[in-house]
mmCIF file of C-alpha atoms and ligand atoms in Angstrom:
data_model
loop_
_atom_site.group_PDB
_atom_site.id
_atom_site.type_symbol
_atom_site.label_atom_id
_atom_site.label_comp_id
_atom_site.label_asym_id
_atom_site.label_seq_id
_atom_site.Cartn_x
_atom_site.Cartn_y
_atom_site.Cartn_z
ATOM 1 C CA UNK A 3 0.000 0.000 0.000
ATOM 2 C CA UNK A 4 1.448 3.361 -0.997
ATOM 3 C CA UNK A 5 1.614 5.931 1.802
ATOM 4 C CA UNK A 6 -1.547 7.728 0.734
ATOM 5 C CA UNK A 7 -3.896 6.847 3.537
ATOM 6 C CA UNK A 8 -5.401 4.209 1.263
ATOM 7 C CA UNK A 9 -8.056 2.074 2.878
ATOM 8 C CA UNK A 10 -11.039 -0.106 2.165
ATOM 9 C CA UNK A 11 -12.817 0.927 5.361
ATOM 10 C CA UNK A 12 -16.552 1.567 5.151
ATOM 11 C CA UNK A 13 -17.751 4.642 7.073
ATOM 12 C CA UNK A 14 -21.371 5.805 7.070
ATOM 13 C CA UNK A 15 -21.838 9.495 7.769
ATOM 14 C CA UNK A 16 -24.753 10.581 5.580
ATOM 15 C CA UNK A 17 -27.344 12.543 7.562
ATOM 16 C CA UNK A 18 -31.024 12.053 6.835
ATOM 17 C CA UNK A 19 -32.236 15.058 4.860
ATOM 18 C CA UNK A 20 -35.920 15.071 3.875
ATOM 19 C CA UNK A 21 -35.452 17.122 0.681
ATOM 20 C CA UNK A 22 -32.636 14.857 -0.487
ATOM 21 C CA UNK A 23 -34.640 11.702 0.263
ATOM 22 C CA UNK A 24 -37.554 13.188 -1.706
ATOM 23 C CA UNK A 25 -35.321 13.694 -4.740
ATOM 24 C CA UNK A 26 -33.876 10.221 -4.367
ATOM 25 C CA UNK A 27 -37.226 8.437 -4.285
ATOM 26 C CA UNK A 28 -38.530 10.545 -7.195
ATOM 27 C CA UNK A 29 -35.573 9.778 -9.475
ATOM 28 C CA UNK A 30 -35.490 6.108 -8.452
ATOM 29 C CA UNK A 31 -39.157 5.692 -9.348
ATOM 30 C CA UNK A 32 -38.939 7.780 -12.513
ATOM 31 C CA UNK A 33 -35.976 5.735 -13.728
ATOM 32 C CA UNK A 34 -37.658 2.394 -12.922
ATOM 33 C CA UNK A 35 -40.897 3.400 -14.638
ATOM 34 C CA UNK A 36 -39.209 4.840 -17.747
ATOM 35 C CA UNK A 37 -36.882 1.860 -18.167
ATOM 36 C CA UNK A 38 -39.735 -0.625 -17.604
ATOM 37 C CA UNK A 39 -41.692 0.996 -20.434
ATOM 38 C CA UNK A 40 -38.626 0.921 -22.677
ATOM 39 C CA UNK A 41 -37.836 -2.733 -21.966
ATOM 40 C CA UNK A 42 -41.276 -4.246 -21.426
ATOM 41 C CA UNK A 43 -43.539 -2.142 -23.624
ATOM 42 C CA UNK A 44 -41.837 -0.168 -26.398
ATOM 43 C CA UNK A 45 -39.272 -2.866 -27.199
ATOM 44 C CA UNK A 46 -41.896 -5.660 -27.132
ATOM 45 C CA UNK A 47 -44.107 -3.556 -29.422
ATOM 46 C CA UNK A 48 -41.253 -3.413 -31.928
ATOM 47 C CA UNK A 49 -40.975 0.351 -31.588
ATOM 48 C CA UNK A 50 -37.456 0.108 -30.211
ATOM 49 C CA UNK A 51 -34.968 -2.093 -32.019
ATOM 50 C CA UNK A 52 -31.517 -3.405 -31.132
ATOM 51 C CA UNK A 53 -29.896 -3.717 -27.721
ATOM 52 C CA UNK A 54 -31.936 -2.484 -24.766
ATOM 53 C CA UNK A 55 -29.772 -2.189 -21.643
ATOM 54 C CA UNK A 56 -31.474 -1.123 -18.447
ATOM 55 C CA UNK A 57 -30.370 -0.769 -14.849
ATOM 56 C CA UNK A 58 -33.130 -2.523 -12.890
ATOM 57 C CA UNK A 59 -31.725 -3.276 -9.442
ATOM 58 C CA UNK A 60 -28.906 -0.789 -9.761
ATOM 59 C CA UNK A 61 -30.786 2.511 -10.002
ATOM 60 C CA UNK A 62 -29.466 3.608 -6.591
ATOM 61 C CA UNK A 63 -25.938 3.852 -8.000
ATOM 62 C CA UNK A 64 -26.705 6.461 -10.671
ATOM 63 C CA UNK A 65 -29.111 8.360 -8.424
ATOM 64 C CA UNK A 66 -26.801 8.360 -5.386
ATOM 65 C CA UNK A 67 -23.800 9.472 -7.441
ATOM 66 C CA UNK A 68 -25.441 12.128 -9.634
ATOM 67 C CA UNK A 69 -27.149 13.814 -6.687
ATOM 68 C CA UNK A 70 -23.725 14.595 -5.177
ATOM 69 C CA UNK A 71 -22.753 16.680 -8.196
ATOM 70 C CA UNK A 72 -22.273 20.453 -8.162
ATOM 71 C CA UNK A 73 -22.125 23.013 -10.982
ATOM 72 C CA UNK A 74 -18.969 22.449 -13.018
ATOM 73 C CA UNK A 75 -18.628 18.748 -12.135
ATOM 74 C CA UNK A 76 -18.731 16.279 -15.013
ATOM 75 C CA UNK A 77 -20.035 12.745 -15.349
ATOM 76 C CA UNK A 78 -19.370 9.764 -17.585
ATOM 77 C CA UNK A 79 -22.398 7.491 -17.105
ATOM 78 C CA UNK A 80 -22.402 3.947 -18.446
ATOM 79 C CA UNK A 81 -25.022 2.001 -20.392
ATOM 80 C CA UNK A 82 -27.256 1.347 -17.360
ATOM 81 C CA UNK A 83 -27.167 4.813 -15.777
ATOM 82 C CA UNK A 84 -30.392 6.310 -17.151
ATOM 83 C CA UNK A 85 -30.957 8.342 -13.975
ATOM 84 C CA UNK A 86 -27.692 10.251 -14.343
ATOM 85 C CA UNK A 87 -28.863 11.807 -17.619
ATOM 86 C CA UNK A 88 -32.148 12.904 -16.063
ATOM 87 C CA UNK A 89 -30.605 14.278 -12.889
ATOM 88 C CA UNK A 90 -28.006 16.271 -14.812
ATOM 89 C CA UNK A 91 -30.501 17.835 -17.206
ATOM 90 C CA UNK A 92 -31.619 15.689 -20.149
ATOM 91 C CA UNK A 93 -35.398 15.822 -20.558
ATOM 92 C CA UNK A 94 -37.274 12.552 -20.329
ATOM 93 C CA UNK A 95 -38.938 13.349 -23.679
ATOM 94 C CA UNK A 96 -35.552 13.739 -25.407
ATOM 95 C CA UNK A 97 -34.339 10.485 -23.907
ATOM 96 C CA UNK A 98 -37.472 8.661 -25.054
ATOM 97 C CA UNK A 99 -37.126 10.267 -28.491
ATOM 98 C CA UNK A 100 -33.586 8.905 -28.661
ATOM 99 C CA UNK A 101 -34.749 5.382 -27.768
ATOM 100 C CA UNK A 102 -37.428 5.731 -30.440
ATOM 101 C CA UNK A 103 -34.793 6.959 -32.961
ATOM 102 C CA UNK A 104 -36.543 10.252 -33.696
ATOM 103 C CA UNK A 105 -34.925 12.715 -36.109
ATOM 104 C CA UNK A 106 -34.517 15.559 -33.613
ATOM 105 C CA UNK A 107 -33.334 13.372 -30.721
ATOM 106 C CA UNK A 108 -29.812 13.648 -29.270
ATOM 107 C CA UNK A 109 -28.322 11.210 -31.808
ATOM 108 C CA UNK A 110 -30.849 12.169 -34.546
ATOM 109 C CA UNK A 111 -31.985 8.551 -34.860
ATOM 110 C CA UNK A 112 -28.505 7.094 -35.364
ATOM 111 C CA UNK A 113 -28.178 5.280 -32.052
ATOM 112 C CA UNK A 114 -30.934 4.322 -29.694
ATOM 113 C CA UNK A 115 -29.349 3.426 -26.360
ATOM 114 C CA UNK A 116 -27.605 5.733 -23.903
ATOM 115 C CA UNK A 117 -24.703 6.729 -26.141
ATOM 116 C CA UNK A 118 -25.684 10.332 -25.633
ATOM 117 C CA UNK A 119 -24.063 13.317 -24.030
ATOM 118 C CA UNK A 120 -24.114 17.071 -23.725
ATOM 119 C CA UNK A 121 -20.907 18.832 -22.841
ATOM 120 C CA UNK A 122 -22.830 21.926 -21.682
ATOM 121 C CA UNK A 123 -24.536 19.717 -19.079
ATOM 122 C CA UNK A 124 -21.217 18.081 -18.162
ATOM 123 C CA UNK A 125 -22.393 14.691 -19.459
ATOM 124 C CA UNK A 126 -19.995 12.776 -21.677
ATOM 125 C CA UNK A 127 -21.254 9.887 -23.791
ATOM 126 C CA UNK A 128 -20.185 6.308 -23.297
ATOM 127 C CA UNK A 129 -17.499 4.984 -25.580
ATOM 128 C CA UNK A 130 -18.796 1.654 -26.840
ATOM 129 C CA UNK A 131 -15.572 -0.379 -26.430
ATOM 130 C CA UNK A 132 -15.836 -0.811 -22.684
ATOM 131 C CA UNK A 133 -13.123 0.691 -20.515
ATOM 132 C CA UNK A 134 -12.133 3.339 -23.055
ATOM 133 C CA UNK A 135 -14.220 5.910 -21.190
ATOM 134 C CA UNK A 136 -11.982 5.786 -18.105
ATOM 135 C CA UNK A 137 -8.851 7.371 -19.614
ATOM 136 C CA UNK A 138 -11.082 10.037 -21.188
ATOM 137 C CA UNK A 139 -12.562 10.761 -17.759
ATOM 138 C CA UNK A 140 -8.973 11.170 -16.509
ATOM 139 C CA UNK A 141 -8.391 13.699 -19.294
ATOM 140 C CA UNK A 142 -11.459 15.657 -18.202
ATOM 141 C CA UNK A 143 -10.273 15.453 -14.588
ATOM 142 C CA UNK A 144 -6.905 16.912 -15.644
ATOM 143 C CA UNK A 145 -8.744 19.899 -17.110
ATOM 144 C CA UNK A 146 -10.761 20.316 -13.917
ATOM 145 C CA UNK A 147 -7.602 20.132 -11.832
ATOM 146 C CA UNK A 148 -5.908 22.823 -13.934
ATOM 147 C CA UNK A 149 -8.975 25.056 -13.648
ATOM 148 C CA UNK A 150 -8.583 24.814 -9.871
ATOM 149 C CA UNK A 151 -12.249 25.283 -8.973
ATOM 150 C CA UNK A 152 -12.577 22.102 -6.935
ATOM 151 C CA UNK A 153 -14.660 20.216 -9.491
ATOM 152 C CA UNK A 154 -14.743 16.454 -9.911
ATOM 153 C CA UNK A 155 -15.290 13.895 -12.682
ATOM 154 C CA UNK A 156 -17.418 10.828 -11.937
ATOM 155 C CA UNK A 157 -17.007 7.791 -14.168
ATOM 156 C CA UNK A 158 -19.298 4.738 -14.115
ATOM 157 C CA UNK A 159 -18.489 1.239 -15.385
ATOM 158 C CA UNK A 160 -19.337 -2.396 -14.692
ATOM 159 C CA UNK A 161 -17.300 -5.039 -12.857
ATOM 160 C CA UNK A 162 -16.646 -6.884 -16.130
ATOM 161 C CA UNK A 163 -15.095 -3.716 -17.501
ATOM 162 C CA UNK A 164 -12.489 -3.723 -14.705
ATOM 163 C CA UNK A 165 -10.742 -6.642 -16.436
ATOM 164 C CA UNK A 166 -9.767 -4.454 -19.389
ATOM 165 C CA UNK A 167 -6.343 -2.873 -19.820
ATOM 166 C CA UNK A 168 -7.606 0.704 -20.163
ATOM 167 C CA UNK A 169 -8.983 0.527 -16.640
ATOM 168 C CA UNK A 170 -5.563 -0.271 -15.191
ATOM 169 C CA UNK A 171 -3.951 2.575 -17.147
ATOM 170 C CA UNK A 172 -6.604 5.073 -16.104
ATOM 171 C CA UNK A 173 -6.512 4.191 -12.403
ATOM 172 C CA UNK A 174 -2.733 4.236 -12.256
ATOM 173 C CA UNK A 175 -2.527 7.552 -14.124
ATOM 174 C CA UNK A 176 -5.239 9.132 -11.951
ATOM 175 C CA UNK A 177 -3.451 8.130 -8.740
ATOM 176 C CA UNK A 178 -0.017 9.310 -9.939
ATOM 177 C CA UNK A 179 -1.451 12.639 -11.125
ATOM 178 C CA UNK A 180 -3.791 13.005 -8.103
ATOM 179 C CA UNK A 181 -6.713 13.614 -10.422
ATOM 180 C CA UNK A 182 -10.143 14.611 -9.082
ATOM 181 C CA UNK A 183 -11.878 11.538 -10.456
ATOM 182 C CA UNK A 184 -14.178 9.037 -8.727
ATOM 183 C CA UNK A 185 -14.167 5.568 -10.287
ATOM 184 C CA UNK A 186 -17.657 4.159 -9.662
ATOM 185 C CA UNK A 187 -17.917 0.463 -10.426
ATOM 186 C CA UNK A 188 -21.407 -1.033 -10.561
ATOM 187 C CA UNK A 189 -20.747 -4.606 -9.523
ATOM 188 C CA UNK A 190 -24.000 -6.162 -10.743
ATOM 189 C CA UNK A 191 -22.277 -9.585 -10.580
ATOM 190 C CA UNK A 192 -22.589 -10.420 -14.270
ATOM 191 C CA UNK A 193 -20.935 -9.226 -17.446
ATOM 192 C CA UNK A 194 -23.471 -10.503 -19.955
ATOM 193 C CA UNK A 195 -23.487 -14.165 -18.764
ATOM 194 C CA UNK A 196 -20.056 -14.169 -17.075
ATOM 195 C CA UNK A 197 -20.322 -14.344 -13.252
ATOM 196 C CA UNK A 198 -17.829 -12.575 -11.012
ATOM 197 C CA UNK A 199 -15.955 -15.762 -10.077
ATOM 198 C CA UNK A 200 -14.918 -16.077 -13.710
ATOM 199 C CA UNK A 201 -14.141 -12.371 -13.935
ATOM 200 C CA UNK A 202 -11.669 -11.748 -11.087
ATOM 201 C CA UNK A 203 -9.967 -13.618 -8.244
ATOM 202 C CA UNK A 204 -10.095 -10.993 -5.474
ATOM 203 C CA UNK A 205 -12.809 -11.092 -2.825
ATOM 204 C CA UNK A 206 -13.818 -7.476 -3.253
ATOM 205 C CA UNK A 207 -12.916 -5.112 -6.066
ATOM 206 C CA UNK A 208 -12.345 -2.415 -3.422
ATOM 207 C CA UNK A 209 -8.773 -3.730 -2.995
ATOM 208 C CA UNK A 210 -8.037 -2.349 -6.441
ATOM 209 C CA UNK A 211 -8.047 1.193 -4.980
ATOM 210 C CA UNK A 212 -5.145 0.734 -2.534
ATOM 211 C CA UNK A 213 -3.338 -1.316 -5.177
ATOM 212 C CA UNK A 214 -3.033 1.884 -7.217
ATOM 213 C CA UNK A 215 -2.517 4.209 -4.239
ATOM 214 C CA UNK A 216 -6.028 5.543 -3.721
ATOM 215 C CA UNK A 217 -8.810 4.692 -1.248
ATOM 216 C CA UNK A 218 -11.027 1.771 -2.220
ATOM 217 C CA UNK A 219 -14.446 1.340 -0.732
ATOM 218 C CA UNK A 220 -17.179 -1.250 -1.207
ATOM 219 C CA UNK A 221 -20.799 -0.329 -0.507
ATOM 220 C CA UNK A 222 -24.197 -1.937 -0.879
ATOM 221 C CA UNK A 223 -25.273 -0.709 -4.296
ATOM 222 C CA UNK A 224 -28.946 -1.113 -3.399
ATOM 223 C CA UNK A 225 -28.620 1.460 -0.613
ATOM 224 C CA UNK A 226 -28.869 4.882 -2.218
ATOM 225 C CA UNK A 227 -27.735 6.654 0.952
ATOM 226 C CA UNK A 228 -24.649 4.460 1.213
ATOM 227 C CA UNK A 229 -23.757 5.218 -2.403
ATOM 228 C CA UNK A 230 -24.393 8.944 -1.926
ATOM 229 C CA UNK A 231 -22.250 9.027 1.220
ATOM 230 C CA UNK A 232 -19.372 7.124 -0.362
ATOM 231 C CA UNK A 233 -19.325 9.312 -3.486
ATOM 232 C CA UNK A 234 -19.457 12.398 -1.259
ATOM 233 C CA UNK A 235 -16.382 11.149 0.623
ATOM 234 C CA UNK A 236 -14.564 10.633 -2.670
ATOM 235 C CA UNK A 237 -15.661 14.053 -3.887
ATOM 236 C CA UNK A 238 -14.477 15.781 -0.705
ATOM 237 C CA UNK A 239 -11.072 14.199 -1.106
ATOM 238 C CA UNK A 240 -10.887 15.053 -4.803
ATOM 239 C CA UNK A 241 -12.088 18.636 -4.300
ATOM 240 C CA UNK A 242 -9.351 19.092 -1.688
ATOM 241 C CA UNK A 243 -6.696 18.093 -4.243
ATOM 242 C CA UNK A 244 -6.024 14.685 -2.653
ATOM 243 C CA UNK A 245 -6.761 12.654 -5.773
ATOM 244 C CA UNK A 246 -9.000 9.820 -6.914
ATOM 245 C CA UNK A 247 -11.132 7.197 -5.155
ATOM 246 C CA UNK A 248 -12.304 3.778 -6.308
ATOM 247 C CA UNK A 249 -15.806 2.791 -5.257
ATOM 248 C CA UNK A 250 -17.439 -0.596 -5.760
ATOM 249 C CA UNK A 251 -21.253 -0.638 -5.492
ATOM 250 C CA UNK A 252 -22.494 -4.215 -5.176
ATOM 251 C CA UNK A 253 -25.901 -5.191 -6.503
ATOM 252 C CA UNK A 254 -27.473 -7.708 -8.896
ATOM 253 C CA UNK A 255 -28.586 -6.972 -12.451
ATOM 254 C CA UNK A 256 -32.327 -7.743 -12.073
ATOM 255 C CA UNK A 257 -32.822 -8.217 -15.804
ATOM 256 C CA UNK A 258 -31.010 -9.772 -18.724
ATOM 257 C CA UNK A 259 -27.933 -8.219 -20.252
ATOM 258 C CA UNK A 260 -30.275 -6.768 -22.846
ATOM 259 C CA UNK A 261 -34.038 -7.094 -23.389
ATOM 260 C CA UNK A 262 -33.620 -10.198 -25.570
ATOM 261 C CA UNK A 263 -31.910 -12.064 -22.715
ATOM 262 C CA UNK A 264 -33.982 -13.851 -20.054
ATOM 263 C CA UNK A 265 -30.868 -14.306 -17.840
ATOM 264 C CA UNK A 266 -31.585 -18.025 -17.295
ATOM 265 C CA UNK A 267 -27.930 -18.445 -16.333
ATOM 266 C CA UNK A 268 -28.512 -16.402 -13.127
ATOM 267 C CA UNK A 269 -29.429 -18.821 -10.298
ATOM 268 C CA UNK A 270 -33.074 -18.431 -9.191
ATOM 269 C CA UNK A 271 -32.062 -18.286 -5.523
ATOM 270 C CA UNK A 272 -29.765 -15.361 -6.249
ATOM 271 C CA UNK A 273 -32.559 -13.483 -8.009
ATOM 272 C CA UNK A 274 -34.879 -14.070 -5.044
ATOM 273 C CA UNK A 275 -32.288 -12.947 -2.477
ATOM 274 C CA UNK A 276 -31.573 -9.708 -4.307
ATOM 275 C CA UNK A 277 -35.237 -9.028 -5.064
ATOM 276 C CA UNK A 278 -35.655 -8.587 -1.306
ATOM 277 C CA UNK A 279 -32.996 -5.863 -1.399
ATOM 278 C CA UNK A 280 -34.761 -3.811 -4.054
ATOM 279 C CA UNK A 281 -33.295 -0.272 -3.887
ATOM 280 C CA UNK A 282 -36.665 1.448 -4.270
ATOM 281 C CA UNK A 283 -38.448 -0.625 -1.631
ATOM 282 C CA UNK A 284 -35.528 -0.065 0.744
ATOM 283 C CA UNK A 285 -35.676 3.709 0.471
ATOM 284 C CA UNK A 286 -39.463 3.699 0.558
ATOM 285 C CA UNK A 287 -39.410 1.794 3.843
ATOM 286 C CA UNK A 288 -36.987 4.300 5.352
ATOM 287 C CA UNK A 289 -39.112 7.232 4.172
ATOM 288 C CA UNK A 290 -42.261 5.694 5.638
ATOM 289 C CA UNK A 291 -40.544 4.699 8.889
ATOM 290 C CA UNK A 292 -39.152 8.216 9.356
ATOM 291 C CA UNK A 293 -42.572 9.659 8.425
ATOM 292 C CA UNK A 294 -41.013 11.835 5.716
ATOM 293 C CA UNK A 295 -43.823 10.883 3.322
ATOM 294 C CA UNK A 296 -47.067 9.015 3.968
ATOM 295 C CA UNK A 297 -48.181 5.970 1.973
ATOM 296 C CA UNK A 298 -50.726 8.241 0.242
ATOM 297 C CA UNK A 299 -48.016 10.731 -0.749
ATOM 298 C CA UNK A 300 -45.920 7.897 -2.172
ATOM 299 C CA UNK A 301 -48.897 6.700 -4.217
ATOM 300 C CA UNK A 302 -49.403 10.254 -5.495
ATOM 301 C CA UNK A 303 -45.741 10.380 -6.457
ATOM 302 C CA UNK A 304 -46.123 7.104 -8.371
ATOM 303 C CA UNK A 305 -49.117 8.545 -10.238
ATOM 304 C CA UNK A 306 -47.144 11.670 -11.131
ATOM 305 C CA UNK A 307 -44.216 9.550 -12.340
ATOM 306 C CA UNK A 308 -46.518 7.422 -14.564
ATOM 307 C CA UNK A 309 -48.033 10.590 -16.031
ATOM 308 C CA UNK A 310 -44.594 12.052 -16.711
ATOM 309 C CA UNK A 311 -43.536 8.894 -18.517
ATOM 310 C CA UNK A 312 -46.819 8.766 -20.500
ATOM 311 C CA UNK A 313 -46.324 12.401 -21.546
ATOM 312 C CA UNK A 314 -42.671 11.894 -22.518
ATOM 313 C CA UNK A 315 -43.527 8.859 -24.673
ATOM 314 C CA UNK A 316 -46.438 10.692 -26.330
ATOM 315 C CA UNK A 317 -44.177 13.671 -27.044
ATOM 316 C CA UNK A 318 -41.435 11.417 -28.471
ATOM 317 C CA UNK A 319 -43.829 9.311 -30.583
ATOM 318 C CA UNK A 320 -45.318 12.470 -32.118
ATOM 319 C CA UNK A 321 -41.918 13.498 -33.454
ATOM 320 C CA UNK A 322 -40.942 12.372 -36.973
ATOM 321 C CA UNK A 323 -38.311 9.761 -37.767
ATOM 322 C CA UNK A 324 -35.287 11.163 -39.628
ATOM 323 C CA UNK A 325 -36.117 11.726 -43.305
ATOM 324 C CA UNK A 326 -34.809 8.788 -45.390
ATOM 325 C CA UNK A 327 -32.265 10.897 -47.264
ATOM 326 C CA UNK A 328 -30.658 12.148 -44.073
ATOM 327 C CA UNK A 329 -31.046 9.009 -41.979
ATOM 328 C CA UNK A 330 -27.495 7.698 -42.414
ATOM 329 C CA UNK A 331 -25.826 11.044 -42.979
ATOM 330 C CA UNK A 332 -22.762 11.175 -40.729
ATOM 331 C CA UNK A 333 -22.834 7.421 -40.035
ATOM 332 C CA UNK A 334 -20.496 6.416 -42.864
ATOM 333 C CA UNK A 335 -18.262 9.417 -43.368
ATOM 334 C CA UNK A 336 -16.749 10.586 -46.653
ATOM 335 C CA UNK A 337 -15.441 13.955 -47.712
ATOM 336 C CA UNK A 338 -18.968 15.087 -48.574
ATOM 337 C CA UNK A 339 -20.548 14.398 -45.187
ATOM 338 C CA UNK A 340 -21.440 17.192 -42.784
ATOM 339 C CA UNK A 341 -18.874 16.048 -40.271
ATOM 340 C CA UNK A 342 -15.947 16.223 -42.709
ATOM 341 C CA UNK A 343 -17.144 19.480 -44.214
ATOM 342 C CA UNK A 344 -17.185 21.015 -40.775
ATOM 343 C CA UNK A 345 -13.506 20.166 -40.280
ATOM 344 C CA UNK A 346 -12.222 21.139 -43.752
HETATM 345 C C1 TPP B 409 -14.200 -4.049 -25.186
HETATM 346 C C2 TPP B 409 -15.636 -4.533 -25.257
HETATM 347 N N1 TPP B 409 -15.889 -5.876 -25.192
HETATM 348 C C3 TPP B 409 -17.166 -6.326 -25.263
HETATM 349 C C4 TPP B 409 -18.213 -5.440 -25.415
HETATM 350 C C5 TPP B 409 -19.659 -5.963 -25.497
HETATM 351 N N2 TPP B 409 -20.329 -5.715 -24.224
HETATM 352 C C6 TPP B 409 -21.130 -4.644 -24.025
HETATM 353 S S1 TPP B 409 -21.740 -4.551 -22.458
HETATM 354 C C7 TPP B 409 -20.935 -5.982 -22.013
HETATM 355 C C8 TPP B 409 -21.010 -6.503 -20.587
HETATM 356 C C9 TPP B 409 -20.174 -5.675 -19.693
HETATM 357 O O1 TPP B 409 -20.250 -6.127 -18.388
HETATM 358 P P1 TPP B 409 -20.000 -5.145 -17.189
HETATM 359 O O2 TPP B 409 -18.790 -4.323 -17.392
HETATM 360 O O3 TPP B 409 -20.054 -5.946 -15.954
HETATM 361 O O4 TPP B 409 -21.239 -4.129 -17.290
HETATM 362 P P2 TPP B 409 -22.798 -4.470 -17.129
HETATM 363 O O5 TPP B 409 -23.345 -4.655 -18.511
HETATM 364 O O6 TPP B 409 -22.930 -5.666 -16.293
HETATM 365 O O7 TPP B 409 -23.376 -3.250 -16.475
HETATM 366 C C10 TPP B 409 -20.222 -6.513 -23.082
HETATM 367 C C11 TPP B 409 -19.448 -7.758 -23.018
HETATM 368 C C12 TPP B 409 -17.901 -4.057 -25.511
HETATM 369 N N3 TPP B 409 -18.850 -3.128 -25.644
HETATM 370 N N4 TPP B 409 -16.616 -3.623 -25.423
HETATM 371 MG MG1 MG B 410 -21.679 -6.285 -14.711
#
């Protein structure tokens, strides 16, 4: 262990704050409802084609992390972090329009998953070859460090992704350069059909932090407050110029890899155990126990969320598909395409 105060200790310091809990439960429910419609309705109706990756069971990771962010911070969500886009400023209608490949959507109908971003909102799109996003997040963190305003970069990735070479390079570089970056690993225990025991030989991925000279922490990824608190600790360290943190958030992917996959390779017992740890039910219980919201208020919130999702889908479906002539413009690039012309 390098002399950096590296540790894998778990400390829980998050105070209960009613306004924060309200935001958490709202975004958890909005994300669950929107993704359920995408996976179980729009995809099954044939309105969405291709890979449909959702984050059922791991919504607390995106919500807990994104709600720690301040103006000027940046985020690199991964393919199951729908909530991060919403929390940082994408409209639900634009996100639905992207899934439905509408012509005016963020990717103008070229790509229909979460390969979207908006630099003005501080959201950088996923790079499809997994792991490649981490060195880019380090680059952004270098910029933030040079600006000296105490901002951080959050980067999300799965446990399968940690086996790739880029991840090693990024974590080593971030530690050496003391970059303000938080590496947030969603350990949903499967990389497509590969279980963790075939992915890595350590007991907890948290040991990877100290191995590079940064703190490593493992939290329950179904506990939104635990995730929030751990990211806050990493942020505080990064904002103070002390460098990066590695955070493992353990959960189970409560769906297939993509909507076509029934995940029959995941043992039934495992599914049942983790179903009892559902992140939304957990937070709901806390909110009811602490009398922050009543059961009636929660039901009203659920109604509002359903209406918001209905409205976003109606808005997106009313938008036209890209006109045929323009539909693949910029996909295969030659000297005549808009992208090349812009650079010449
Ligand atoms: C370098 C690379 N290899 C394979 C893929 C195909 N692929 C996309 S998602 C995925 C599973 C990744 O597992 P994990 O990192 O655990 O993330 P999860 O999907 O579980 O959130 C794979 C194999 C890819 N995009 N990039
Ligand atoms: Mg995984």
